[in-house]
Amino acid sequence: MLKIGDFSKLSMISIRMLRHYDEIGLLIPESIDDFTGYRYYSEAQLPLAGRINALKDMGFSLASISKILKNYENPQALKEYLLLKQTEIQEQAEEINRRLLLIETTIQRLGKDDKTMNYNVTLKELPERYVASVRKIIPNYDQEGMLWNILMEETASLHMQDGEPCYTLAIFHDGEYKESGVDVEVQKSVRGNYEDTENVKFKTVGPIQIASATYKGSYDQVIEVNEAVANWIRDNGYEFNGLSFCIYHVSPYETQNPEEWVTEVCYPVKKK
């Protein structure tokens, strides 16, 4: 029989952890002295301790290890546990690599552009939405308000309920900058179901992965923000996958003070 200290050295498990394993029934001493309370282990328990160490090194929790040990002699059951853990770790590794790349590319941009951190780009998924939509050719970009006026006027009698969250956004269908005659669609996410009006169409828009940057202030910054998002997409191994759009979190409809406007510039993307 081995004293707990000796078993600790041979198994490379601390005394504190051996006591914890005993408490949770993972590795119970062979015997406990009734008078002194000393724990004694047998050499035959060393392989079990080795299994526990091996599974811990693979990243399994103690609760999972307890379940696995009950099926350890079943190769197929053990393989299933290992395959699940392998997938989990691969996903974690991909996430870590993604974060490392984000840090690396940001460091590189900091050396080239002092404005890099002014516009923080994030990758996210815009969820499926049911929207009220108006799409028309308008004289130029600063006439977008025409579309919002149409949407609000033609739906006033419908008493629409805002979506949760309520996205109000503009999609630029030309796919490029134009001096005039621009194809723009505005959308507002709503709840319920409504009949189309003369110019307002109701439809469901599917989820979409986007790279976006949110900024506060006037729309004069949009060129710099576009550049920041485009650089992020290039540097992080993504490519454009659809038309750009802007989400208006705080728009001229809420306040006439440009310094209070909050806009999110969005580009649909996919991994190369």
PDB file of N, CA and C in Angstrom, residues 26-82:
ATOM      1  N   LEU A  26     -13.951  10.061  -8.065  1.00  0.00           N
ATOM      2  CA  LEU A  26     -13.205   9.780  -9.299  1.00  0.00           C
ATOM      3  C   LEU A  26     -12.057   8.790  -9.054  1.00  0.00           C
ATOM      4  N   LEU A  27     -11.346   8.976  -7.960  1.00  0.00           N
ATOM      5  CA  LEU A  27     -10.231   8.086  -7.607  1.00  0.00           C
ATOM      6  C   LEU A  27     -10.255   7.917  -6.089  1.00  0.00           C
ATOM      7  N   ILE A  28     -10.858   6.825  -5.662  1.00  0.00           N
ATOM      8  CA  ILE A  28     -11.072   6.588  -4.232  1.00  0.00           C
ATOM      9  C   ILE A  28      -9.910   5.772  -3.666  1.00  0.00           C
ATOM     10  N   PRO A  29      -9.384   6.156  -2.503  1.00  0.00           N
ATOM     11  CA  PRO A  29      -8.280   5.384  -1.905  1.00  0.00           C
ATOM     12  C   PRO A  29      -8.671   3.923  -1.692  1.00  0.00           C
ATOM     13  N   GLU A  30      -7.668   3.082  -1.735  1.00  0.00           N
ATOM     14  CA  GLU A  30      -7.908   1.659  -1.484  1.00  0.00           C
ATOM     15  C   GLU A  30      -8.421   1.444  -0.066  1.00  0.00           C
ATOM     16  N   SER A  31      -7.889   2.254   0.856  1.00  0.00           N
ATOM     17  CA  SER A  31      -8.352   2.155   2.248  1.00  0.00           C
ATOM     18  C   SER A  31      -8.067   3.459   2.975  1.00  0.00           C
ATOM     19  N   ILE A  32      -8.807   3.672   4.042  1.00  0.00           N
ATOM     20  CA  ILE A  32      -8.615   4.855   4.882  1.00  0.00           C
ATOM     21  C   ILE A  32      -8.514   4.381   6.328  1.00  0.00           C
ATOM     22  N   ASP A  33      -7.469   4.814   6.982  1.00  0.00           N
ATOM     23  CA  ASP A  33      -7.260   4.409   8.372  1.00  0.00           C
ATOM     24  C   ASP A  33      -8.355   5.024   9.236  1.00  0.00           C
ATOM     25  N   ASP A  34      -9.094   4.168   9.940  1.00  0.00           N
ATOM     26  CA  ASP A  34     -10.207   4.650  10.758  1.00  0.00           C
ATOM     27  C   ASP A  34      -9.746   5.560  11.884  1.00  0.00           C
ATOM     28  N   PHE A  35      -8.553   5.354  12.360  1.00  0.00           N
ATOM     29  CA  PHE A  35      -8.073   6.119  13.516  1.00  0.00           C
ATOM     30  C   PHE A  35      -7.437   7.437  13.089  1.00  0.00           C
ATOM     31  N   THR A  36      -6.562   7.366  12.097  1.00  0.00           N
ATOM     32  CA  THR A  36      -5.821   8.572  11.682  1.00  0.00           C
ATOM     33  C   THR A  36      -6.484   9.307  10.526  1.00  0.00           C
ATOM     34  N   GLY A  37      -7.309   8.603   9.751  1.00  0.00           N
ATOM     35  CA  GLY A  37      -7.918   9.215   8.572  1.00  0.00           C
ATOM     36  C   GLY A  37      -6.988   9.252   7.369  1.00  0.00           C
ATOM     37  N   TYR A  38      -5.795   8.649   7.482  1.00  0.00           N
ATOM     38  CA  TYR A  38      -4.846   8.634   6.371  1.00  0.00           C
ATOM     39  C   TYR A  38      -5.407   7.818   5.213  1.00  0.00           C
ATOM     40  N   ARG A  39      -5.143   8.328   4.011  1.00  0.00           N
ATOM     41  CA  ARG A  39      -5.573   7.631   2.802  1.00  0.00           C
ATOM     42  C   ARG A  39      -4.416   6.768   2.291  1.00  0.00           C
ATOM     43  N   TYR A  40      -4.770   5.555   1.861  1.00  0.00           N
ATOM     44  CA  TYR A  40      -3.764   4.656   1.308  1.00  0.00           C
ATOM     45  C   TYR A  40      -4.234   4.171  -0.069  1.00  0.00           C
ATOM     46  N   TYR A  41      -3.304   4.145  -0.981  1.00  0.00           N
ATOM     47  CA  TYR A  41      -3.587   3.711  -2.349  1.00  0.00           C
ATOM     48  C   TYR A  41      -2.742   2.493  -2.670  1.00  0.00           C
ATOM     49  N   SER A  42      -3.189   1.745  -3.671  1.00  0.00           N
ATOM     50  CA  SER A  42      -2.415   0.585  -4.104  1.00  0.00           C
ATOM     51  C   SER A  42      -1.739   0.891  -5.433  1.00  0.00           C
ATOM     52  N   GLU A  43      -0.669   0.153  -5.701  1.00  0.00           N
ATOM     53  CA  GLU A  43       0.028   0.321  -6.966  1.00  0.00           C
ATOM     54  C   GLU A  43      -0.899   0.028  -8.147  1.00  0.00           C
ATOM     55  N   ALA A  44      -1.897  -0.827  -7.925  1.00  0.00           N
ATOM     56  CA  ALA A  44      -2.823  -1.194  -8.997  1.00  0.00           C
ATOM     57  C   ALA A  44      -3.688  -0.010  -9.436  1.00  0.00           C
ATOM     58  N   GLN A  45      -3.722   1.061  -8.622  1.00  0.00           N
ATOM     59  CA  GLN A  45      -4.516   2.235  -8.971  1.00  0.00           C
ATOM     60  C   GLN A  45      -3.732   3.231  -9.837  1.00  0.00           C
ATOM     61  N   LEU A  46      -2.448   2.987 -10.029  1.00  0.00           N
ATOM     62  CA  LEU A  46      -1.628   3.904 -10.828  1.00  0.00           C
ATOM     63  C   LEU A  46      -2.092   3.980 -12.292  1.00  0.00           C
ATOM     64  N   PRO A  47      -2.477   2.861 -12.929  1.00  0.00           N
ATOM     65  CA  PRO A  47      -2.988   2.974 -14.302  1.00  0.00           C
ATOM     66  C   PRO A  47      -4.234   3.853 -14.392  1.00  0.00           C
ATOM     67  N   LEU A  48      -5.120   3.770 -13.377  1.00  0.00           N
ATOM     68  CA  LEU A  48      -6.318   4.607 -13.362  1.00  0.00           C
ATOM     69  C   LEU A  48      -5.923   6.080 -13.248  1.00  0.00           C
ATOM     70  N   ALA A  49      -4.946   6.342 -12.387  1.00  0.00           N
ATOM     71  CA  ALA A  49      -4.463   7.720 -12.257  1.00  0.00           C
ATOM     72  C   ALA A  49      -3.879   8.202 -13.584  1.00  0.00           C
ATOM     73  N   GLY A  50      -3.196   7.307 -14.284  1.00  0.00           N
ATOM     74  CA  GLY A  50      -2.628   7.664 -15.587  1.00  0.00           C
ATOM     75  C   GLY A  50      -3.709   8.003 -16.600  1.00  0.00           C
ATOM     76  N   ARG A  51      -4.803   7.246 -16.567  1.00  0.00           N
ATOM     77  CA  ARG A  51      -5.917   7.524 -17.481  1.00  0.00           C
ATOM     78  C   ARG A  51      -6.516   8.904 -17.201  1.00  0.00           C
ATOM     79  N   ILE A  52      -6.677   9.191 -15.913  1.00  0.00           N
ATOM     80  CA  ILE A  52      -7.231  10.493 -15.540  1.00  0.00           C
ATOM     81  C   ILE A  52      -6.325  11.618 -16.030  1.00  0.00           C
ATOM     82  N   ASN A  53      -5.028  11.472 -15.821  1.00  0.00           N
ATOM     83  CA  ASN A  53      -4.073  12.495 -16.275  1.00  0.00           C
ATOM     84  C   ASN A  53      -4.131  12.669 -17.789  1.00  0.00           C
ATOM     85  N   ALA A  54      -4.195  11.546 -18.498  1.00  0.00           N
ATOM     86  CA  ALA A  54      -4.212  11.606 -19.963  1.00  0.00           C
ATOM     87  C   ALA A  54      -5.463  12.330 -20.459  1.00  0.00           C
ATOM     88  N   LEU A  55      -6.600  12.018 -19.867  1.00  0.00           N
ATOM     89  CA  LEU A  55      -7.855  12.642 -20.288  1.00  0.00           C
ATOM     90  C   LEU A  55      -7.879  14.128 -19.922  1.00  0.00           C
ATOM     91  N   LYS A  56      -7.296  14.476 -18.756  1.00  0.00           N
ATOM     92  CA  LYS A  56      -7.197  15.893 -18.384  1.00  0.00           C
ATOM     93  C   LYS A  56      -6.326  16.652 -19.371  1.00  0.00           C
ATOM     94  N   ASP A  57      -5.221  16.015 -19.771  1.00  0.00           N
ATOM     95  CA  ASP A  57      -4.326  16.658 -20.741  1.00  0.00           C
ATOM     96  C   ASP A  57      -5.018  16.892 -22.078  1.00  0.00           C
ATOM     97  N   MET A  58      -6.002  16.066 -22.410  1.00  0.00           N
ATOM     98  CA  MET A  58      -6.764  16.245 -23.643  1.00  0.00           C
ATOM     99  C   MET A  58      -7.820  17.337 -23.517  1.00  0.00           C
ATOM    100  N   GLY A  59      -8.029  17.812 -22.282  1.00  0.00           N
ATOM    101  CA  GLY A  59      -8.974  18.897 -22.086  1.00  0.00           C
ATOM    102  C   GLY A  59     -10.328  18.485 -21.562  1.00  0.00           C
ATOM    103  N   PHE A  60     -10.490  17.220 -21.182  1.00  0.00           N
ATOM    104  CA  PHE A  60     -11.770  16.771 -20.655  1.00  0.00           C
ATOM    105  C   PHE A  60     -11.971  17.304 -19.232  1.00  0.00           C
ATOM    106  N   SER A  61     -13.207  17.659 -18.904  1.00  0.00           N
ATOM    107  CA  SER A  61     -13.542  18.077 -17.545  1.00  0.00           C
ATOM    108  C   SER A  61     -13.593  16.845 -16.653  1.00  0.00           C
ATOM    109  N   LEU A  62     -13.550  17.076 -15.334  1.00  0.00           N
ATOM    110  CA  LEU A  62     -13.600  15.949 -14.403  1.00  0.00           C
ATOM    111  C   LEU A  62     -14.928  15.213 -14.516  1.00  0.00           C
ATOM    112  N   ALA A  63     -16.010  15.954 -14.759  1.00  0.00           N
ATOM    113  CA  ALA A  63     -17.307  15.302 -14.919  1.00  0.00           C
ATOM    114  C   ALA A  63     -17.308  14.388 -16.139  1.00  0.00           C
ATOM    115  N   SER A  64     -16.702  14.865 -17.230  1.00  0.00           N
ATOM    116  CA  SER A  64     -16.617  14.043 -18.443  1.00  0.00           C
ATOM    117  C   SER A  64     -15.716  12.836 -18.223  1.00  0.00           C
ATOM    118  N   ILE A  65     -14.605  13.052 -17.506  1.00  0.00           N
ATOM    119  CA  ILE A  65     -13.675  11.954 -17.241  1.00  0.00           C
ATOM    120  C   ILE A  65     -14.380  10.848 -16.463  1.00  0.00           C
ATOM    121  N   SER A  66     -15.203  11.225 -15.506  1.00  0.00           N
ATOM    122  CA  SER A  66     -15.931  10.231 -14.720  1.00  0.00           C
ATOM    123  C   SER A  66     -16.821   9.367 -15.613  1.00  0.00           C
ATOM    124  N   LYS A  67     -17.473   9.984 -16.589  1.00  0.00           N
ATOM    125  CA  LYS A  67     -18.330   9.242 -17.521  1.00  0.00           C
ATOM    126  C   LYS A  67     -17.490   8.353 -18.437  1.00  0.00           C
ATOM    127  N   ILE A  68     -16.378   8.911 -18.920  1.00  0.00           N
ATOM    128  CA  ILE A  68     -15.535   8.169 -19.858  1.00  0.00           C
ATOM    129  C   ILE A  68     -14.941   6.927 -19.204  1.00  0.00           C
ATOM    130  N   LEU A  69     -14.519   7.056 -17.952  1.00  0.00           N
ATOM    131  CA  LEU A  69     -13.881   5.931 -17.271  1.00  0.00           C
ATOM    132  C   LEU A  69     -14.825   4.737 -17.126  1.00  0.00           C
ATOM    133  N   LYS A  70     -16.104   5.021 -17.075  1.00  0.00           N
ATOM    134  CA  LYS A  70     -17.076   3.933 -16.962  1.00  0.00           C
ATOM    135  C   LYS A  70     -17.156   3.126 -18.251  1.00  0.00           C
ATOM    136  N   ASN A  71     -16.734   3.753 -19.373  1.00  0.00           N
ATOM    137  CA  ASN A  71     -16.776   3.082 -20.683  1.00  0.00           C
ATOM    138  C   ASN A  71     -15.387   2.919 -21.292  1.00  0.00           C
ATOM    139  N   TYR A  72     -14.360   3.032 -20.447  1.00  0.00           N
ATOM    140  CA  TYR A  72     -12.988   3.060 -20.967  1.00  0.00           C
ATOM    141  C   TYR A  72     -12.602   1.770 -21.673  1.00  0.00           C
ATOM    142  N   GLU A  73     -13.172   0.670 -21.243  1.00  0.00           N
ATOM    143  CA  GLU A  73     -12.812  -0.622 -21.830  1.00  0.00           C
ATOM    144  C   GLU A  73     -13.575  -0.883 -23.127  1.00  0.00           C
ATOM    145  N   ASN A  74     -14.488   0.019 -23.483  1.00  0.00           N
ATOM    146  CA  ASN A  74     -15.254  -0.097 -24.725  1.00  0.00           C
ATOM    147  C   ASN A  74     -14.614   0.810 -25.771  1.00  0.00           C
ATOM    148  N   PRO A  75     -13.823   0.257 -26.696  1.00  0.00           N
ATOM    149  CA  PRO A  75     -13.094   1.087 -27.662  1.00  0.00           C
ATOM    150  C   PRO A  75     -13.995   2.004 -28.487  1.00  0.00           C
ATOM    151  N   GLN A  76     -15.183   1.522 -28.882  1.00  0.00           N
ATOM    152  CA  GLN A  76     -16.066   2.338 -29.708  1.00  0.00           C
ATOM    153  C   GLN A  76     -16.612   3.527 -28.921  1.00  0.00           C
ATOM    154  N   ALA A  77     -17.005   3.281 -27.678  1.00  0.00           N
ATOM    155  CA  ALA A  77     -17.508   4.368 -26.839  1.00  0.00           C
ATOM    156  C   ALA A  77     -16.416   5.394 -26.571  1.00  0.00           C
ATOM    157  N   LEU A  78     -15.203   4.892 -26.300  1.00  0.00           N
ATOM    158  CA  LEU A  78     -14.080   5.792 -26.053  1.00  0.00           C
ATOM    159  C   LEU A  78     -13.773   6.622 -27.292  1.00  0.00           C
ATOM    160  N   LYS A  79     -13.830   5.981 -28.446  1.00  0.00           N
ATOM    161  CA  LYS A  79     -13.558   6.698 -29.700  1.00  0.00           C
ATOM    162  C   LYS A  79     -14.557   7.826 -29.926  1.00  0.00           C
ATOM    163  N   GLU A  80     -15.813   7.575 -29.596  1.00  0.00           N
ATOM    164  CA  GLU A  80     -16.844   8.599 -29.781  1.00  0.00           C
ATOM    165  C   GLU A  80     -16.566   9.815 -28.900  1.00  0.00           C
ATOM    166  N   TYR A  81     -16.162   9.557 -27.650  1.00  0.00           N
ATOM    167  CA  TYR A  81     -15.800  10.663 -26.754  1.00  0.00           C
ATOM    168  C   TYR A  81     -14.636  11.469 -27.338  1.00  0.00           C
ATOM    169  N   LEU A  82     -13.644  10.748 -27.834  1.00  0.00           N
ATOM    170  CA  LEU A  82     -12.445  11.404 -28.360  1.00  0.00           C
ATOM    171  C   LEU A  82     -12.751  12.198 -29.623  1.00  0.00           C
TER     172      LEU A  82
END
